PDB file of C-alpha atoms in Angstrom:
ATOM      1  CA  MET A  51       0.031   0.055  -0.004  1.00  0.00           C
ATOM      2  CA  GLY A  52       1.031   3.602  -0.582  1.00  0.00           C
ATOM      3  CA  GLU A  53       1.920   6.049   2.137  1.00  0.00           C
ATOM      4  CA  LYS A  54      -0.932   8.221   3.688  1.00  0.00           C
ATOM      5  CA  TYR A  55      -0.729  11.812   3.977  1.00  0.00           C
ATOM      6  CA  ALA A  56      -2.721  14.553   5.708  1.00  0.00           C
ATOM      7  CA  PRO A  57      -3.134  18.222   4.984  1.00  0.00           C
ATOM      8  CA  VAL A  58      -0.556  20.235   7.173  1.00  0.00           C
ATOM      9  CA  ASN A  59      -1.824  22.894   9.717  1.00  0.00           C
ATOM     10  CA  VAL A  60      -2.889  26.111   7.934  1.00  0.00           C
ATOM     11  CA  ASP A  61      -0.143  27.817  10.026  1.00  0.00           C
ATOM     12  CA  CYS A  62       2.438  26.069   7.758  1.00  0.00           C
ATOM     13  CA  ILE A  63       1.265  28.384   4.888  1.00  0.00           C
ATOM     14  CA  ASN A  64       2.562  31.411   6.843  1.00  0.00           C
ATOM     15  CA  PRO A  65       6.288  30.754   5.980  1.00  0.00           C
ATOM     16  CA  PHE A  66       5.584  30.808   2.428  1.00  0.00           C
ATOM     17  CA  LEU A  67       3.657  34.203   2.857  1.00  0.00           C
ATOM     18  CA  THR A  68       6.617  35.756   4.703  1.00  0.00           C
ATOM     19  CA  ALA A  69       9.146  34.245   2.344  1.00  0.00           C
ATOM     20  CA  ALA A  70       7.392  35.726  -0.626  1.00  0.00           C
ATOM     21  CA  VAL A  71       7.228  39.254   0.896  1.00  0.00           C
ATOM     22  CA  ASN A  72      10.946  39.057   2.070  1.00  0.00           C
ATOM     23  CA  VAL A  73      12.279  37.770  -1.319  1.00  0.00           C
ATOM     24  CA  PHE A  74      10.402  40.601  -3.260  1.00  0.00           C
ATOM     25  CA  GLN A  75      11.623  43.054  -0.808  1.00  0.00           C
ATOM     26  CA  THR A  76      15.166  42.090  -0.387  1.00  0.00           C
ATOM     27  CA  MET A  77      16.012  40.821  -4.059  1.00  0.00           C
ATOM     28  CA  LEU A  78      13.860  43.276  -6.036  1.00  0.00           C
ATOM     29  CA  SER A  79      13.045  46.283  -3.611  1.00  0.00           C
ATOM     30  CA  CYS A  80       9.390  45.553  -4.412  1.00  0.00           C
ATOM     31  CA  GLU A  81       6.763  45.593  -1.700  1.00  0.00           C
ATOM     32  CA  LEU A  82       4.045  42.903  -1.813  1.00  0.00           C
ATOM     33  CA  LYS A  83       0.708  43.602  -0.247  1.00  0.00           C
ATOM     34  CA  ARG A  84      -1.111  40.352   0.845  1.00  0.00           C
ATOM     35  CA  GLY A  85      -4.583  39.672  -0.202  1.00  0.00           C
ATOM     36  CA  LYS A  86      -6.953  37.153   1.237  1.00  0.00           C
ATOM     37  CA  PRO A  87      -5.718  33.608   0.914  1.00  0.00           C
ATOM     38  CA  TYR A  88      -8.162  31.169  -0.594  1.00  0.00           C
ATOM     39  CA  LEU A  89      -8.483  27.409  -1.725  1.00  0.00           C
ATOM     40  CA  HIS A  90      -7.257  26.791  -5.306  1.00  0.00           C
ATOM     41  CA  ASP A  91     -10.218  25.765  -7.408  1.00  0.00           C
ATOM     42  CA  GLY A  92      -8.253  23.360  -9.705  1.00  0.00           C
ATOM     43  CA  GLY A  93      -8.114  25.898 -12.552  1.00  0.00           C
ATOM     44  CA  GLN A  94      -5.315  27.663 -14.286  1.00  0.00           C
ATOM     45  CA  PRO A  95      -2.816  29.728 -12.419  1.00  0.00           C
ATOM     46  CA  ALA A  96      -3.776  33.384 -12.103  1.00  0.00           C
ATOM     47  CA  HIS A  97      -1.025  34.596 -14.284  1.00  0.00           C
ATOM     48  CA  GLU A  98       0.941  33.632 -17.469  1.00  0.00           C
ATOM     49  CA  VAL A  99       4.302  32.782 -16.004  1.00  0.00           C
ATOM     50  CA  SER A 100       4.664  30.096 -13.186  1.00  0.00           C
ATOM     51  CA  GLY A 101       7.768  28.796 -11.333  1.00  0.00           C
ATOM     52  CA  VAL A 102       7.049  25.225  -9.878  1.00  0.00           C
ATOM     53  CA  ILE A 103       8.997  23.602  -7.293  1.00  0.00           C
ATOM     54  CA  GLY A 104       8.281  20.169  -5.566  1.00  0.00           C
ATOM     55  CA  LEU A 105       8.805  19.587  -1.894  1.00  0.00           C
ATOM     56  CA  SER A 106       9.700  16.195  -0.327  1.00  0.00           C
ATOM     57  CA  GLY A 107      10.414  14.688   3.201  1.00  0.00           C
ATOM     58  CA  LYS A 108       8.199  14.410   6.078  1.00  0.00           C
ATOM     59  CA  ALA A 109       5.755  16.679   4.122  1.00  0.00           C
ATOM     60  CA  VAL A 110       5.428  16.590   0.414  1.00  0.00           C
ATOM     61  CA  GLY A 111       3.821  19.010  -2.064  1.00  0.00           C
ATOM     62  CA  THR A 112       4.124  21.721  -4.559  1.00  0.00           C
ATOM     63  CA  VAL A 113       4.876  25.425  -4.570  1.00  0.00           C
ATOM     64  CA  VAL A 114       3.952  27.623  -7.511  1.00  0.00           C
ATOM     65  CA  MET A 115       4.720  31.215  -7.905  1.00  0.00           C
ATOM     66  CA  SER A 116       2.539  32.648 -10.568  1.00  0.00           C
ATOM     67  CA  VAL A 117       3.162  36.194 -12.135  1.00  0.00           C
ATOM     68  CA  GLY A 118       1.955  38.149 -14.966  1.00  0.00           C
ATOM     69  CA  ARG A 119       4.218  39.305 -17.828  1.00  0.00           C
ATOM     70  CA  ASP A 120       4.807  42.796 -16.371  1.00  0.00           C
ATOM     71  CA  VAL A 121       6.143  41.383 -13.130  1.00  0.00           C
ATOM     72  CA  ALA A 122       8.225  38.855 -14.780  1.00  0.00           C
ATOM     73  CA  MET A 123       9.844  41.426 -17.097  1.00  0.00           C
ATOM     74  CA  LYS A 124      10.458  44.043 -14.436  1.00  0.00           C
ATOM     75  CA  ALA A 125      11.948  41.428 -11.920  1.00  0.00           C
ATOM     76  CA  THR A 126      14.337  40.281 -14.563  1.00  0.00           C
ATOM     77  CA  GLU A 127      15.215  43.861 -15.318  1.00  0.00           C
ATOM     78  CA  VAL A 128      16.004  44.506 -11.593  1.00  0.00           C
ATOM     79  CA  MET A 129      17.893  41.144 -11.124  1.00  0.00           C
ATOM     80  CA  LEU A 130      19.992  41.453 -14.324  1.00  0.00           C
ATOM     81  CA  GLY A 131      20.351  45.250 -14.537  1.00  0.00           C
ATOM     82  CA  GLU A 132      18.757  45.700 -17.889  1.00  0.00           C
ATOM     83  CA  ALA A 133      15.430  45.063 -19.487  1.00  0.00           C
ATOM     84  CA  PRO A 134      14.984  41.812 -21.347  1.00  0.00           C
ATOM     85  CA  PRO A 135      14.002  42.234 -24.970  1.00  0.00           C
ATOM     86  CA  ASP A 136      11.207  39.881 -24.598  1.00  0.00           C
ATOM     87  CA  MET A 137       9.904  36.837 -22.689  1.00  0.00           C
ATOM     88  CA  ASN A 138      13.249  34.885 -22.964  1.00  0.00           C
ATOM     89  CA  ALA A 139      15.173  32.355 -20.934  1.00  0.00           C
ATOM     90  CA  ASP A 140      16.423  35.254 -18.740  1.00  0.00           C
ATOM     91  CA  VAL A 141      12.857  35.860 -17.685  1.00  0.00           C
ATOM     92  CA  ALA A 142      12.392  32.056 -17.011  1.00  0.00           C
ATOM     93  CA  ASP A 143      15.573  31.813 -15.153  1.00  0.00           C
ATOM     94  CA  THR A 144      14.527  34.878 -12.975  1.00  0.00           C
ATOM     95  CA  VAL A 145      11.029  33.497 -12.177  1.00  0.00           C
ATOM     96  CA  GLY A 146      12.609  29.998 -11.368  1.00  0.00           C
ATOM     97  CA  GLU A 147      15.322  31.597  -9.055  1.00  0.00           C
ATOM     98  CA  LEU A 148      12.575  33.724  -7.232  1.00  0.00           C
ATOM     99  CA  THR A 149      10.487  30.689  -6.779  1.00  0.00           C
ATOM    100  CA  ASN A 150      13.527  28.676  -5.548  1.00  0.00           C
ATOM    101  CA  MET A 151      14.252  31.572  -3.022  1.00  0.00           C
ATOM    102  CA  ILE A 152      10.688  31.560  -1.741  1.00  0.00           C
ATOM    103  CA  ALA A 153      10.528  27.711  -1.414  1.00  0.00           C
ATOM    104  CA  GLY A 154      14.009  27.629   0.175  1.00  0.00           C
ATOM    105  CA  SER A 155      13.243  30.290   2.629  1.00  0.00           C
ATOM    106  CA  ALA A 156       9.937  28.669   3.720  1.00  0.00           C
ATOM    107  CA  LYS A 157      11.562  25.142   3.946  1.00  0.00           C
ATOM    108  CA  ALA A 158      14.144  26.628   6.554  1.00  0.00           C
ATOM    109  CA  GLN A 159      11.190  27.806   8.536  1.00  0.00           C
ATOM    110  CA  LEU A 160       9.505  24.391   8.416  1.00  0.00           C
ATOM    111  CA  ALA A 161      12.525  22.383   9.606  1.00  0.00           C
ATOM    112  CA  GLN A 162      10.356  19.830  11.430  1.00  0.00           C
ATOM    113  CA  PHE A 163       9.524  18.435   7.951  1.00  0.00           C
ATOM    114  CA  GLU A 164      12.872  17.733   6.850  1.00  0.00           C
ATOM    115  CA  MET A 165      12.108  18.625   3.265  1.00  0.00           C
ATOM    116  CA  SER A 166      14.188  18.697   0.251  1.00  0.00           C
ATOM    117  CA  ILE A 167      13.230  20.947  -2.726  1.00  0.00           C
ATOM    118  CA  SER A 168      13.452  20.135  -6.336  1.00  0.00           C
ATOM    119  CA  LEU A 169      14.909  22.370  -9.191  1.00  0.00           C
ATOM    120  CA  PRO A 170      12.636  24.824 -10.357  1.00  0.00           C
ATOM    121  CA  SER A 171      10.475  24.427 -13.546  1.00  0.00           C
ATOM    122  CA  VAL A 172       8.999  27.453 -15.251  1.00  0.00           C
ATOM    123  CA  ILE A 173       5.886  27.452 -17.511  1.00  0.00           C
ATOM    124  CA  MET A 174       5.260  30.409 -19.691  1.00  0.00           C
ATOM    125  CA  GLY A 175       2.243  31.175 -21.695  1.00  0.00           C
ATOM    126  CA  ARG A 176      -1.435  32.076 -21.328  1.00  0.00           C
ATOM    127  CA  HIS A 177      -3.935  29.492 -20.239  1.00  0.00           C
ATOM    128  CA  HIS A 178      -1.414  26.997 -18.873  1.00  0.00           C
ATOM    129  CA  THR A 179      -2.391  24.572 -16.204  1.00  0.00           C
ATOM    130  CA  VAL A 180      -0.329  23.433 -13.136  1.00  0.00           C
ATOM    131  CA  MET A 181      -1.891  20.139 -11.841  1.00  0.00           C
ATOM    132  CA  PHE A 182      -1.693  19.325  -8.206  1.00  0.00           C
ATOM    133  CA  PRO A 183      -2.196  15.681  -7.098  1.00  0.00           C
ATOM    134  CA  THR A 184      -5.999  14.825  -7.044  1.00  0.00           C
ATOM    135  CA  ASP A 185      -6.628  15.063  -3.446  1.00  0.00           C
ATOM    136  CA  THR A 186      -4.457  18.129  -2.915  1.00  0.00           C
ATOM    137  CA  LYS A 187      -6.382  21.475  -2.006  1.00  0.00           C
ATOM    138  CA  PRO A 188      -3.710  24.035  -2.446  1.00  0.00           C
ATOM    139  CA  ILE A 189      -4.059  27.430  -0.757  1.00  0.00           C
ATOM    140  CA  ASN A 190      -3.564  30.598  -3.058  1.00  0.00           C
ATOM    141  CA  ILE A 191      -1.861  33.601  -1.500  1.00  0.00           C
ATOM    142  CA  PRO A 192      -2.565  36.454  -3.637  1.00  0.00           C
ATOM    143  CA  PHE A 193      -0.487  39.590  -3.609  1.00  0.00           C
ATOM    144  CA  ASP A 194      -0.374  43.038  -5.125  1.00  0.00           C
ATOM    145  CA  SER A 195       2.667  45.068  -6.153  1.00  0.00           C
ATOM    146  CA  ALA A 196       3.660  48.202  -7.960  1.00  0.00           C
ATOM    147  CA  TRP A 197       4.350  45.806 -11.048  1.00  0.00           C
ATOM    148  CA  GLY A 198       1.248  43.900 -10.909  1.00  0.00           C
ATOM    149  CA  PRO A 199       0.021  40.783  -9.136  1.00  0.00           C
ATOM    150  CA  VAL A 200       1.662  37.949  -7.822  1.00  0.00           C
ATOM    151  CA  CYS A 201       0.252  34.622  -6.462  1.00  0.00           C
ATOM    152  CA  VAL A 202       1.937  31.777  -4.538  1.00  0.00           C
ATOM    153  CA  GLN A 203       0.128  28.565  -4.420  1.00  0.00           C
ATOM    154  CA  VAL A 204       1.020  25.920  -1.802  1.00  0.00           C
ATOM    155  CA  GLY A 205      -0.221  22.488  -1.656  1.00  0.00           C
ATOM    156  CA  LEU A 206       1.496  20.638   1.153  1.00  0.00           C
ATOM    157  CA  TYR A 207       0.688  17.374   2.864  1.00  0.00           C
ATOM    158  CA  GLU A 208       2.289  15.637   5.773  1.00  0.00           C
ATOM    159  CA  LYS A 209       3.196  11.947   5.865  1.00  0.00           C
ATOM    160  CA  CYS A 210       1.080  10.032   8.455  1.00  0.00           C
ATOM    161  CA  GLU A 211       2.845   7.744  10.815  1.00  0.00           C
TER     162      GLU A 211
END
């Protein structure tokens, strides 16, 4: 039989919220203002560029940072010191690195789960879908910024003993 999992306490979402705010402030000098978290409805990410990272250990799951084109382009400009000419590999690398920093920072705050994080994958394009495991009910944490909206989705389950 497969291993059993249970949703983590909702308080385990707070490290992802804090990490997103801190990473955007520290790395990009961009203030994020949090909106009201809500359960993901299984549809498409809110925005056209998504960084995706898997988590494994005593808790397993997926973290998705979804941003619009304007946020992705501006973040890349700030990180690289010049504006990218279009939605290119530099933009994908920037979104992947920001997602990695958010997941890594949150992982450090959730040491009790002894998690490892995967390398980030980045999906670009309108109307893409990031599928979470069937029984997973990810929580979306929406943010507003001067550059546009940002959303962090967290689907995290703890292994049952």
